[in-house]
XYZ file of C-alpha atoms in Angstrom:
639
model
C 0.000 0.000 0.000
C 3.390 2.321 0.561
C 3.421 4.830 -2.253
C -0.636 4.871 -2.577
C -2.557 7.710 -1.672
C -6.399 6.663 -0.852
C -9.128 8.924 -0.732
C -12.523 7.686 0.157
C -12.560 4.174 2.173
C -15.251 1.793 3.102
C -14.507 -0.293 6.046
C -16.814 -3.254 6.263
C -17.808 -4.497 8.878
C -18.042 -1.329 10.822
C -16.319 -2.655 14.340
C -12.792 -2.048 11.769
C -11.591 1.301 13.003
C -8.517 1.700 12.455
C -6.451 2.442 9.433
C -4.189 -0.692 8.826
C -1.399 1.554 6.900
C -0.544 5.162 5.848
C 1.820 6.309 3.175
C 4.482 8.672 4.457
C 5.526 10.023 1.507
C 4.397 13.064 -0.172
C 3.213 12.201 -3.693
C 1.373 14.371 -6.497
C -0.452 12.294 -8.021
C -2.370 13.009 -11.766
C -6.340 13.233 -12.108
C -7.543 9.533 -12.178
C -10.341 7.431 -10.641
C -10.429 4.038 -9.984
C -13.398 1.690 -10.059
C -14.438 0.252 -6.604
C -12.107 -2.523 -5.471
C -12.581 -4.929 -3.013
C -9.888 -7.013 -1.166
C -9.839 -9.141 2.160
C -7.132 -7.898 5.138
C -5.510 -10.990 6.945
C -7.612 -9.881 10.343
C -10.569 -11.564 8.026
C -12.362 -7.939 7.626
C -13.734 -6.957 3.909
C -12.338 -3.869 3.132
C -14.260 -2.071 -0.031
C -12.634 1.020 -1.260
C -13.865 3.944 -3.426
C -10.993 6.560 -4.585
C -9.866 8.595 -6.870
C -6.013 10.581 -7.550
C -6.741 14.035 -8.884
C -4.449 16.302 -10.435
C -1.384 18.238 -8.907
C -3.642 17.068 -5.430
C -0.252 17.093 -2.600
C -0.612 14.635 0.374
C 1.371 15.777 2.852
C 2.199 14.299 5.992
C 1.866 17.253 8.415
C -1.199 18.520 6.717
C -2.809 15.537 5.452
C -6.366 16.088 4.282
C -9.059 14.064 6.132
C -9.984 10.960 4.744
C -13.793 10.653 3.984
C -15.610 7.363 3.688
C -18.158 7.514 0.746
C -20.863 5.241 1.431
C -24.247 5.080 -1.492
C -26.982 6.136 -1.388
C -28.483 6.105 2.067
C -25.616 5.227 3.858
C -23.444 7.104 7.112
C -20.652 9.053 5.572
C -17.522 8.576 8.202
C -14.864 11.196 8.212
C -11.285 10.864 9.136
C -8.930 13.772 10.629
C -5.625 11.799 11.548
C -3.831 8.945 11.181
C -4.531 7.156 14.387
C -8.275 7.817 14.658
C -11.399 7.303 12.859
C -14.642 8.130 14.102
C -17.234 6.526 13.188
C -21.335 7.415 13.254
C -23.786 4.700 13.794
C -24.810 3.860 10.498
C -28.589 3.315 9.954
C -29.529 -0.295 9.966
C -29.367 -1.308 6.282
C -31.694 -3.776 4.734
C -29.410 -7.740 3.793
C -29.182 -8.081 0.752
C -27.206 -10.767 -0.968
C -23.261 -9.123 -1.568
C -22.809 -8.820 -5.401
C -19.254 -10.371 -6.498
C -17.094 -7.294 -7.626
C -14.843 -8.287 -10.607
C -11.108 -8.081 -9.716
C -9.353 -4.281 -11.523
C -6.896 -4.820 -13.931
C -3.567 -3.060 -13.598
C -4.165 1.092 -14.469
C -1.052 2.432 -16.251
C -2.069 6.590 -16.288
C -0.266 9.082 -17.792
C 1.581 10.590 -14.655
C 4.827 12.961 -14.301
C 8.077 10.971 -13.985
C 8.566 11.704 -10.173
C 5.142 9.498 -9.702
C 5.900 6.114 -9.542
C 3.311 3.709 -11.551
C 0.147 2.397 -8.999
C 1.057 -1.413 -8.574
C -1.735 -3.429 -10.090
C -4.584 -4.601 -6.992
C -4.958 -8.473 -6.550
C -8.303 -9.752 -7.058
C -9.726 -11.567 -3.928
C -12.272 -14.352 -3.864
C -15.605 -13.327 -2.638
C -16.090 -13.409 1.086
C -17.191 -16.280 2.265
C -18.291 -14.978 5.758
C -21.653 -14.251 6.095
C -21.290 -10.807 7.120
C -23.355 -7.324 6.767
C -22.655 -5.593 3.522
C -23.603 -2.570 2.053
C -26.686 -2.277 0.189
C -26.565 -2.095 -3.266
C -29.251 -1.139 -6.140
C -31.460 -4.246 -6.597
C -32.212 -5.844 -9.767
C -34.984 -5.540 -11.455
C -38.029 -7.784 -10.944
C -38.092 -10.792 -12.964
C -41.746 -11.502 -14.569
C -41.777 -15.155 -14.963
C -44.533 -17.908 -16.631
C -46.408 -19.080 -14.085
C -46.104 -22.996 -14.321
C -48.826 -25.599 -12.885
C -47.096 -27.845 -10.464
C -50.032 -30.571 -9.178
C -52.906 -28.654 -9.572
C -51.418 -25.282 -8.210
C -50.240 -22.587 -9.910
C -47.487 -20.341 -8.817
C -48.043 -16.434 -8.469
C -44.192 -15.765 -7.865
C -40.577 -16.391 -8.030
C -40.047 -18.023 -4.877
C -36.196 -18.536 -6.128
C -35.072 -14.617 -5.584
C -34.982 -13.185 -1.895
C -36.298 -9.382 -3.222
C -39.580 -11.311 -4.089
C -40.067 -12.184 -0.285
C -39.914 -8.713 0.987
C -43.286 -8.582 -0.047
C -42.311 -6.158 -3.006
C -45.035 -6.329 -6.172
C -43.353 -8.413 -9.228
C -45.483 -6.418 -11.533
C -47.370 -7.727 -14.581
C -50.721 -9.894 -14.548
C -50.731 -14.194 -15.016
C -52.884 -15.735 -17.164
C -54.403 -19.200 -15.835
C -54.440 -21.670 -18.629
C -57.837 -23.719 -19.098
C -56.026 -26.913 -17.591
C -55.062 -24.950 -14.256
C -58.779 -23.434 -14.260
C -60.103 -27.173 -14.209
C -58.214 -28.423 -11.951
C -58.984 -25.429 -9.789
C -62.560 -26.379 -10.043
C -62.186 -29.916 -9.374
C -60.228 -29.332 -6.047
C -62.631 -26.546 -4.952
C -65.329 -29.229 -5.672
C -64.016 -31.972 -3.887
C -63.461 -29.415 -1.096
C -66.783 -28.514 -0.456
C -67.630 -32.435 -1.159
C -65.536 -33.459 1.645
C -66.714 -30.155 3.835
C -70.152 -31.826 3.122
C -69.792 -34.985 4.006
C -67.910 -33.960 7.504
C -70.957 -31.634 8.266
C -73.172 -34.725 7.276
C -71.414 -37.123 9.398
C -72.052 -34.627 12.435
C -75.575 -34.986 11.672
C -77.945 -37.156 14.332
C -80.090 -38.636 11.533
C -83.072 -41.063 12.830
C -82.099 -44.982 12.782
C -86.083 -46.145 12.740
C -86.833 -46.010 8.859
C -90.487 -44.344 10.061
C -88.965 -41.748 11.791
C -87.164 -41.105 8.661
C -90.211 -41.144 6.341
C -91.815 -38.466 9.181
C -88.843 -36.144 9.040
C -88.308 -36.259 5.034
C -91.909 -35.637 5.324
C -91.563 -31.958 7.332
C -88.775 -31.415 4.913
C -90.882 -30.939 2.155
C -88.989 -34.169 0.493
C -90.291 -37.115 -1.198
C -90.513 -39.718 1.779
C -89.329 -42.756 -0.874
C -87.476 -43.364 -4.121
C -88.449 -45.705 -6.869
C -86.241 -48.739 -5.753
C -85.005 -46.927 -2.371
C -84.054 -49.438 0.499
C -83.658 -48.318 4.224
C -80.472 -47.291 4.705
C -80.330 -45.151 1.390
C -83.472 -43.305 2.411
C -81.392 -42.485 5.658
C -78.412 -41.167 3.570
C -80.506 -38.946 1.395
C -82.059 -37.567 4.593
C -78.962 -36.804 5.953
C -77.493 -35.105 3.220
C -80.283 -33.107 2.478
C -79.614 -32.186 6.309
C -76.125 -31.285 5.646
C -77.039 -29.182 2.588
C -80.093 -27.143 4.332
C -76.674 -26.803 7.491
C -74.597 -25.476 4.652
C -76.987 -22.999 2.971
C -78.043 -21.433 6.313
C -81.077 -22.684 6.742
C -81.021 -24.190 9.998
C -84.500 -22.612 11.134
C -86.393 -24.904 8.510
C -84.338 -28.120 10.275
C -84.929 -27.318 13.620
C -88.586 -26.135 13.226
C -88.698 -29.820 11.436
C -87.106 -31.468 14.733
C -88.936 -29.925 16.655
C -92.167 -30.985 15.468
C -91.096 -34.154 15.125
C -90.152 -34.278 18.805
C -93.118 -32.752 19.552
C -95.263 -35.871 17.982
C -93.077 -38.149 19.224
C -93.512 -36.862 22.551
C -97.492 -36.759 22.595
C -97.382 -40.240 21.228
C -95.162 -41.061 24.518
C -97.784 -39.482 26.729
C -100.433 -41.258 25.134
C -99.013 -44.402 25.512
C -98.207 -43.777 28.955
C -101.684 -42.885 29.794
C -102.901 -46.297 28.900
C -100.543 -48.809 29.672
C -98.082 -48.650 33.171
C -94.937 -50.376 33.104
C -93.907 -53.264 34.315
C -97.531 -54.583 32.950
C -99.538 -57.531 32.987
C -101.984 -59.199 30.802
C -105.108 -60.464 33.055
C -105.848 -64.416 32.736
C -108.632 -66.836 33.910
C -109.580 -68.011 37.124
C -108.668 -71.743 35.704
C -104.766 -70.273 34.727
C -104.703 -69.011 38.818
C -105.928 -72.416 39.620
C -103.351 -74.232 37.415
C -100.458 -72.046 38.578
C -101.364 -72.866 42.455
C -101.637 -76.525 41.987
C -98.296 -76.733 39.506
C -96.730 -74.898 42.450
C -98.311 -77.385 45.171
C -96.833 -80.511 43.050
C -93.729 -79.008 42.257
C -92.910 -78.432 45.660
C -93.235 -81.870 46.723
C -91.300 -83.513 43.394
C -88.700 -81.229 44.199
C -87.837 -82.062 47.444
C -88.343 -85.973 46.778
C -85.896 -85.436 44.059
C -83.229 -83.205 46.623
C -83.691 -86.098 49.205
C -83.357 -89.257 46.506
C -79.732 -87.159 45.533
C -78.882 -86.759 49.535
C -79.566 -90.400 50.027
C -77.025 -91.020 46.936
C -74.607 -89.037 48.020
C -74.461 -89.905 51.389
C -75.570 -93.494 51.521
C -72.036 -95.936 51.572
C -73.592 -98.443 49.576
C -74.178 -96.200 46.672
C -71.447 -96.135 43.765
C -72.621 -93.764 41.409
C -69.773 -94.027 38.905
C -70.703 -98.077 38.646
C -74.571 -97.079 38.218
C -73.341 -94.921 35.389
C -70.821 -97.547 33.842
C -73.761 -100.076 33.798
C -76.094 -97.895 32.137
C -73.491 -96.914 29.684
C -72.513 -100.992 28.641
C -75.829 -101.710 28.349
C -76.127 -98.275 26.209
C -73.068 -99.183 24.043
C -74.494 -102.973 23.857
C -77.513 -102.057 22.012
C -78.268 -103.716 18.378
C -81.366 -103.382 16.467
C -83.765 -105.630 17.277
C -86.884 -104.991 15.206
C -87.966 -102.913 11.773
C -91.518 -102.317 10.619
C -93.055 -100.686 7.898
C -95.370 -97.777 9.983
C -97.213 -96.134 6.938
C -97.546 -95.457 3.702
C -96.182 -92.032 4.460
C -92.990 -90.530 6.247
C -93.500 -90.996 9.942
C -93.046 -87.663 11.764
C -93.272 -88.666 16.192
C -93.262 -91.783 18.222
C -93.434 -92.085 22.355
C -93.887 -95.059 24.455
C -96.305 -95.357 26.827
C -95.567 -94.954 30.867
C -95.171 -98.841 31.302
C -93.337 -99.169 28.205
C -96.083 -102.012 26.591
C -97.376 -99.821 23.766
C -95.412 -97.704 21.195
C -97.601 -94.879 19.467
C -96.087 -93.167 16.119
C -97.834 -90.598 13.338
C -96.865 -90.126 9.876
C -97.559 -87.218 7.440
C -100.709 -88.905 6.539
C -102.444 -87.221 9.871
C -102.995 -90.637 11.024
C -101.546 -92.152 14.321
C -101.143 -95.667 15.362
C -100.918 -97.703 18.278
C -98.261 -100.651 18.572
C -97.907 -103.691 21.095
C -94.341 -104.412 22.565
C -91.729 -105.591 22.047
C -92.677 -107.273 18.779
C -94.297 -103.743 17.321
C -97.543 -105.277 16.128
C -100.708 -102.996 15.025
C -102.890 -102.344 17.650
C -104.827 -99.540 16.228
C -105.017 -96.591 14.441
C -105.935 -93.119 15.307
C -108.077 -90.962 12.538
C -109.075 -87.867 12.818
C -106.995 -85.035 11.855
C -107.598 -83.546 8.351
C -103.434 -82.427 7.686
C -100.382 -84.292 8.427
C -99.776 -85.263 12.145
C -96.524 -83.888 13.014
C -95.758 -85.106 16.598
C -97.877 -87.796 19.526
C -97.285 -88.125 23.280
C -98.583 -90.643 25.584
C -99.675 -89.040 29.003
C -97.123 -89.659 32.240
C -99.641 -91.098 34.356
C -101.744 -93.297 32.233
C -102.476 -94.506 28.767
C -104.331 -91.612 27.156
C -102.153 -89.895 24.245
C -102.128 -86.957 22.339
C -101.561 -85.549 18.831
C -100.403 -82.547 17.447
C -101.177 -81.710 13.378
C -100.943 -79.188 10.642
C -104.775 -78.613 11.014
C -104.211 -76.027 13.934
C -105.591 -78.645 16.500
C -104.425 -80.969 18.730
C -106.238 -83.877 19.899
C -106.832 -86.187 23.264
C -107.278 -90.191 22.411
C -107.982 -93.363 24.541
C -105.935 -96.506 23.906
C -108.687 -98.218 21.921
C -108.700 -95.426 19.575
C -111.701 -93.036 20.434
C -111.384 -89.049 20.850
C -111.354 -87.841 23.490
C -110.707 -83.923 23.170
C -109.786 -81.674 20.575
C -107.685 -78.535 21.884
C -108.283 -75.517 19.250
C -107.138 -71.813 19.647
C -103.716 -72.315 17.649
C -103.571 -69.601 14.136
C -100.687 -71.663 12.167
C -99.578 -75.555 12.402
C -98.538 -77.353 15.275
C -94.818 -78.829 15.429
C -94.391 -80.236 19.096
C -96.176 -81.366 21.865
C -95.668 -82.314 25.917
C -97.638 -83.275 28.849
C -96.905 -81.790 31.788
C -95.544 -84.209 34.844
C -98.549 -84.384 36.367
C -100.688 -85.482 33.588
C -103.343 -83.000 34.070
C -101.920 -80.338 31.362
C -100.966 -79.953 27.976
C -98.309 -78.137 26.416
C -97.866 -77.273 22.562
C -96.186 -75.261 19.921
C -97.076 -73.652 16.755
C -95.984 -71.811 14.017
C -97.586 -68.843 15.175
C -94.657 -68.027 17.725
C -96.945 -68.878 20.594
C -97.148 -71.865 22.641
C -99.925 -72.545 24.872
C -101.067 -74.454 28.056
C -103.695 -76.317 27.839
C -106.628 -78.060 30.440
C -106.130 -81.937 29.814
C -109.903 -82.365 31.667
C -111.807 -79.710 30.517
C -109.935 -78.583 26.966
C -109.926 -74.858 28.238
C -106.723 -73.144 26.838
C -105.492 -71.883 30.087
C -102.163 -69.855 28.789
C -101.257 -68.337 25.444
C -97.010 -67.305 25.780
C -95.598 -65.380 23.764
C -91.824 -64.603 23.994
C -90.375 -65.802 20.222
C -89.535 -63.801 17.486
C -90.214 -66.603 14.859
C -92.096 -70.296 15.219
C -92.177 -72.669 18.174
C -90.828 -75.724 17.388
C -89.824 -77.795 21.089
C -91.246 -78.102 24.284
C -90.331 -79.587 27.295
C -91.291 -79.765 30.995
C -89.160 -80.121 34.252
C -89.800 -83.529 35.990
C -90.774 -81.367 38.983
C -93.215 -79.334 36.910
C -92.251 -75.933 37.910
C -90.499 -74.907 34.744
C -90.725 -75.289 30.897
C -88.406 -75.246 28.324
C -89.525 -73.834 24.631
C -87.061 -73.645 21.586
C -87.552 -71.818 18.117
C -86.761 -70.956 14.934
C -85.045 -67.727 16.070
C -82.282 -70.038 17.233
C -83.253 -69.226 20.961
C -84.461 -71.735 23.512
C -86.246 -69.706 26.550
C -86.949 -71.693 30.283
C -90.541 -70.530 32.058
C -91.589 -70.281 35.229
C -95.090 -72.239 35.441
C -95.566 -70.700 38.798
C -95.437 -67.163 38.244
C -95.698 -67.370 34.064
C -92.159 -65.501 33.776
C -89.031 -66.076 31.641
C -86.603 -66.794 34.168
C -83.969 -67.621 31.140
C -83.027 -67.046 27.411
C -80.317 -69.355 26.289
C -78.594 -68.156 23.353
C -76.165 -69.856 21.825
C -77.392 -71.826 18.619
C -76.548 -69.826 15.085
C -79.971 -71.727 13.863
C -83.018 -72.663 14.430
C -83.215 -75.192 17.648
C -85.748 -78.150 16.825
C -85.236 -80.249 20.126
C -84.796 -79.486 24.016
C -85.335 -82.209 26.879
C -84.574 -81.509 30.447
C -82.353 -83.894 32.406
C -84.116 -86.113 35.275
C -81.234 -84.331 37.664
C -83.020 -81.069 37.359
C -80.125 -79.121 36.627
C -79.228 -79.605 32.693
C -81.014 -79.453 29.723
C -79.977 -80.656 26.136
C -81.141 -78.359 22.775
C -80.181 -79.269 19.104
C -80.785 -77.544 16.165
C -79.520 -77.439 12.785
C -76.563 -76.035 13.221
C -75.789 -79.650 13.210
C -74.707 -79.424 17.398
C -76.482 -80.407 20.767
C -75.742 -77.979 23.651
C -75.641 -78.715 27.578
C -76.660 -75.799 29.269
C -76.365 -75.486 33.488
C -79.315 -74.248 34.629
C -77.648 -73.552 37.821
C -74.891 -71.352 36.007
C -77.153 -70.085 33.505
C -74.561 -70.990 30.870
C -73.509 -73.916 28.328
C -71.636 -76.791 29.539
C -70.920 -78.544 26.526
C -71.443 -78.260 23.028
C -71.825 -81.573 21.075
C -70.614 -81.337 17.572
C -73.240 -84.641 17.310
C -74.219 -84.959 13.558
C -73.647 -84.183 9.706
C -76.958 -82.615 9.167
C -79.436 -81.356 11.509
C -80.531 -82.792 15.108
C -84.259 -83.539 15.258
C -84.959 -84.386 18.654
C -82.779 -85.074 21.969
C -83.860 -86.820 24.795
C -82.535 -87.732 28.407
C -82.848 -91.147 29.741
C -86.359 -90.744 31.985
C -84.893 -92.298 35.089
C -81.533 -90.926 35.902
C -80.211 -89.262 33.057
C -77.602 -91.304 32.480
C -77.285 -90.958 28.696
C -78.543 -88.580 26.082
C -79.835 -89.880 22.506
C -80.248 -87.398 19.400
C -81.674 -88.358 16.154
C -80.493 -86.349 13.061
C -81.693 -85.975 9.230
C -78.367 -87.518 8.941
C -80.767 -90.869 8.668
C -78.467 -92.174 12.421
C -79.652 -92.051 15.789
C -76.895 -91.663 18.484
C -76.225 -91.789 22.501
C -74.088 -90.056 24.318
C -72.837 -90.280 28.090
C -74.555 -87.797 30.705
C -71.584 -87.515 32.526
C -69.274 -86.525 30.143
C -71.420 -86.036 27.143
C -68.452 -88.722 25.030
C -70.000 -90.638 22.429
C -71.349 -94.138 23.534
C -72.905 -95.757 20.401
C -74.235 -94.734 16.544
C -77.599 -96.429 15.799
C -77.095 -97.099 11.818
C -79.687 -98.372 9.823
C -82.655 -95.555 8.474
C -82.581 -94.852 4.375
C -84.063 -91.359 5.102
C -83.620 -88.646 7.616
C -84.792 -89.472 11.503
C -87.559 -87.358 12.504
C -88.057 -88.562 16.137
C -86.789 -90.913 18.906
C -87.947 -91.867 22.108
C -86.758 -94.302 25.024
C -89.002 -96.289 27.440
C -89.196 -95.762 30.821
C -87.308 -98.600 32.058
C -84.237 -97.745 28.899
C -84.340 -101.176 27.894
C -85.880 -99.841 24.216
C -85.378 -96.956 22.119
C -87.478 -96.204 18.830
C -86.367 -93.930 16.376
C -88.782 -93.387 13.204
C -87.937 -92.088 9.774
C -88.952 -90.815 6.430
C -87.736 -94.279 5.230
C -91.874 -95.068 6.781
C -89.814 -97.544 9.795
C -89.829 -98.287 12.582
C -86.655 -99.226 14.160
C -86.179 -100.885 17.862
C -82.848 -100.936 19.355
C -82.367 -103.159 22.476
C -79.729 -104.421 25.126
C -80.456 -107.715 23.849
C -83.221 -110.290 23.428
C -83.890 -111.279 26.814
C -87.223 -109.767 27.459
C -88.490 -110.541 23.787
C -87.638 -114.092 24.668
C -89.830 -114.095 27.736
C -92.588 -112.519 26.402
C -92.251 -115.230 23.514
C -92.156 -118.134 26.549
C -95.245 -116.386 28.078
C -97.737 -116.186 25.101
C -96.583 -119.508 24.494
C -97.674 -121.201 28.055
């Protein structure tokens, strides 16, 4: 720098203040200006310098002029009176802007007097690479650039140059090309879809498809569409909601609601006017009558049944497990013994009388008949219904039995064959029937989805139940006679209280309809099967399934419990097989091949030395332990 005389200097960054070098000499110097330079000192500091030499201008050392800093436009000016110090005033706070790379000056050779020595040519310095404050310099001019569609959007600006960001106007107008103005539209349409739908989904929209007629109704809408199902009704109702929510209109909707409410409220006051909840439907003097002697019997059954376990259980001599063993050999020991042609048509019930000599069966023909054991010979028939007889019962306490058909009646018949009664009230077909422990009522099911109780003596219809969504198929009484058992084709089997006519249980658990329930001589299980193929245990005492009894291929008919103890289970299936199963463990004990059709019913006499099963096949099949007692009765006809 010796032999340079500088005029105007720029220190950058302004914390420099001190001159790094002064020329001593005193040089005249000819009339020339240099373009602004820029170089870097070795404390790091950008130094950007501004000067010019003018003609026959003297520096002198004693009376050196004062070095001004020229700054642009807008800038602090800084002057300089000696060599030492240089005061500086606080320069405005300038806005950043993004230093502009000075190109390096080439070597100046001026015309100058001889005594001037030649200026040594400035090296060119890289551009800082410090992020420090520079002066501002003039910005460029705006760049106007296409706007481009990038996914749907179009850009307004140049988002790649930092003068754009200071908010400052580009200038010029865009034009939006027909492609950018459709997708504009789409997006603002799926917007206010998707606004829609949110509001719609906030909605409380009726469930109960009336309630959505009534409101579409205030709304001024068509209450149904040609071809409209439930559930669409409800979504047009609640968009039209969300649309009269969107446009303002929110008086119209509420008004709506609140006449609706309104109705619905009335209606609620109405109803509660006439009818008082929990309420009852009155009966006849006869069902009071019935329901205090059922109670009466049941009481006494019951506790002969509690003290015949005690004695079991306490009693020395007692081996349960061997009684149960025994029954099961002479279970698993049983071979068919006799087959019979029972009808011209498919036979649909059988039951065996209380001292197991006569076997009574019906067919789809509607007639019944009457057969002599063990050899299963005709003893008579039964005539009288007009449809197909679907299902016969002989009484518990003597020989009368009892019918059930497709006519809507059920009728009451001596041994010999005569009619006795004929029980009428029922609205659709009869499928099962049951007398009641003490032989003095009858039970039986329709397709109506009632089942009723019925006077045995007098023929009065004493109790019409309801309970079940679809048809009555099963029922079944408690050996103490306090409780009944009813099973449907809503796949639900429900347990009674004779005493007090309540539902003391609903056991769900079938996926089908149940055809079959029997209650266990114990008093504490009861067997249902259906045709989902499986026979379920259920604890009345845990008001749960035990077991469930993957029995059969096709669908389970009818189950039945062994009438003494309970000892094993048989279920007959359209599979065209009977088979028995162990009460204590529910394992299977033996298949009963031998139908050609599917097995309608089964039954086992009282002492379970027989069981019958019938078929569509029109036979009658007898399964025994063995042919002792055939063999005697053969010796005794013969004497």
């Amino acid at each position: 720098m010796d032999g340079i005389d500088m005029k105007d200097i720029i220190f950058e960054p302004p914390d420099f203040l001190k001159f790094l070098s002064h020329s001593p000499h005193h040089t005249t110097v000819a009339s020339t200006t240099f373009p602004p330079f820029s170089f870097l000192h070795p404390n790091h500091s950008l130094i950007f310098c501004n000067f010019s030499l003018p003609g026959s201008m003297e520096v002198d050392d004693d009376n050196s002029p004062s070095t001004s800093i020229a700054v642009p436009d807008g800038e602090t000016t800084v002057s300089t009176a000696d060599d030492d110090s240089i005061q500086l005033v606080q320069p405005m706070a300038p806005p950043v802007v993004t230093p502009t790379v000075v190109p390096p000056i080439a070597p100046i050779r001026a015309a100058v007097p001889a005594a001037v020595p030649s200026i040594a040519a400035i090296p060119a310095f890289p551009p800082p690479l410090v992020g420090n404050t520079l002066a501002s310099l003039p910005g460029r001019p705006p760049v106007l650039k296409r706007p481009v569609s990038q996914n749907g959007e179009v850009k307004t600006g140049d988002s790649d140059s930092d003068h754009e960001d200071d908010g400052r106007a580009t200038g010029g107008e865009y034009e939006i090309s027909e492609e950018s103005r459709l997708v504009r539209e789409r997006q603002e349409k799926a917007m206010q879809d998707l606004l829609m739908k949110r509001r719609a989904a906030a909605l409380a929209v009726p469930t109960n498809d009336m309630a959505v007629r009534t409101r579409l109704r205030r709304l001024g809408e068509p209450i149904t569409l040609f071809g409209e199902r439930e559930m669409e009704r409800r979504e047009r109702l609640r968009m039209i909601m969300a649309k009269l929510d969107s446009e303002g209109q929110l008086e119209k909707l509420m008004k709506a609601h609140e006449e609706e409410e309104a109705a619905i409220s009335a209606k609620a006051e109405d109803i509660e006017e006439d009818i008082t909840y929990p309420f009852y439907t009155y009966g006849p003097k006869e069902l009071l009558d019935a329901r205090i002697d059922i109670a009466k019997y049941s009481i006494v059954k019951a506790a002969a049944r509690l003290q015949r376990a005690r004695r079991k259980r306490d009693d020395p001599d007692e081996d349960m497990d061997a009684e149960i063993d025994w029954a099961l050999r002479q279970a698993g020991d049983l071979v068919l013994d006799c087959s019979e042609i029972g009808d011209d048509r498919p036979l649909s019930g059988c039951s065996f009388s209380l001292d197991g000599k006569l076997l009574a069966t019906c067919s789809l023909s509607g007639v019944a008949k009457l057969w002599s054991m063990p050899r299963v010979s005709k003893v008579s028939a039964l005539k009288g219904h007009t449809e197909r007889a679907t299902d016969v019962t002989f009484s518990p306490v003597h020989d009368h039995l009892a019918t059930a058909s497709a006519d809507r009646t059920a009728k009451l018949w001596s041994p010999d064959g005569s009619l006795l009664k004929t029980f009428e009230g029922h609205l659709d077909r009869l499928a099962r029937i049951a007398f009641h422990p003490s032989g003095k009522y009858l039970g039986t099911t329709s397709f109506d989805k009632t089942w009723r109780l019925w006077d045995v003596d007098s023929g009065v219809e004493l109790l019409l139940q309801e309970g079940h969504s679809r048809s009555v198929y099963g029922i079944a009484f408690h050996q103490d006679g306090s409780l009944a058992a009813s099973c449907g084709l809503d796949a639900l089997a429900r347990v009674w209280d004779l005493r007090t006519g309540k539902s003391i249980l609903a056991l769900e658990g079938h996926v089908k309809p149940v055809l079959g329930v029997s209650f266990s001589p114990n008093g504490y299980h009861l067997a249902t099967g259906g045709e989902d193929n499986t026979c379920r245990i259920w604890d009345l005492r845990k008001k749960k399934s035990l077991y469930i009894i993957p029995a059969h291929s096709n669908l389970i008919s009818q189950v039945k419990f062994e009438p003494q103890e309970g000892y094993y289970l048989v279920t007959s299936s359209y599979d065209m097989t009977a088979k028995v199963w162990s009460g204590r463990d529910f394992k299977p004990v033996k298949t009963l091949p031998g139908h050609e059709a599917k097995v309608t019913a089964s039954d086992i006499s009282g002492d379970g030395r027989y069981i019958v099963t019938v078929s569509h096949d029109r036979t009658i099949k007898l399964w025994t332990a063995g042919n002792t007692g055939k063999e005697n009765d053969m010796d005794m006809d013969m004497d």
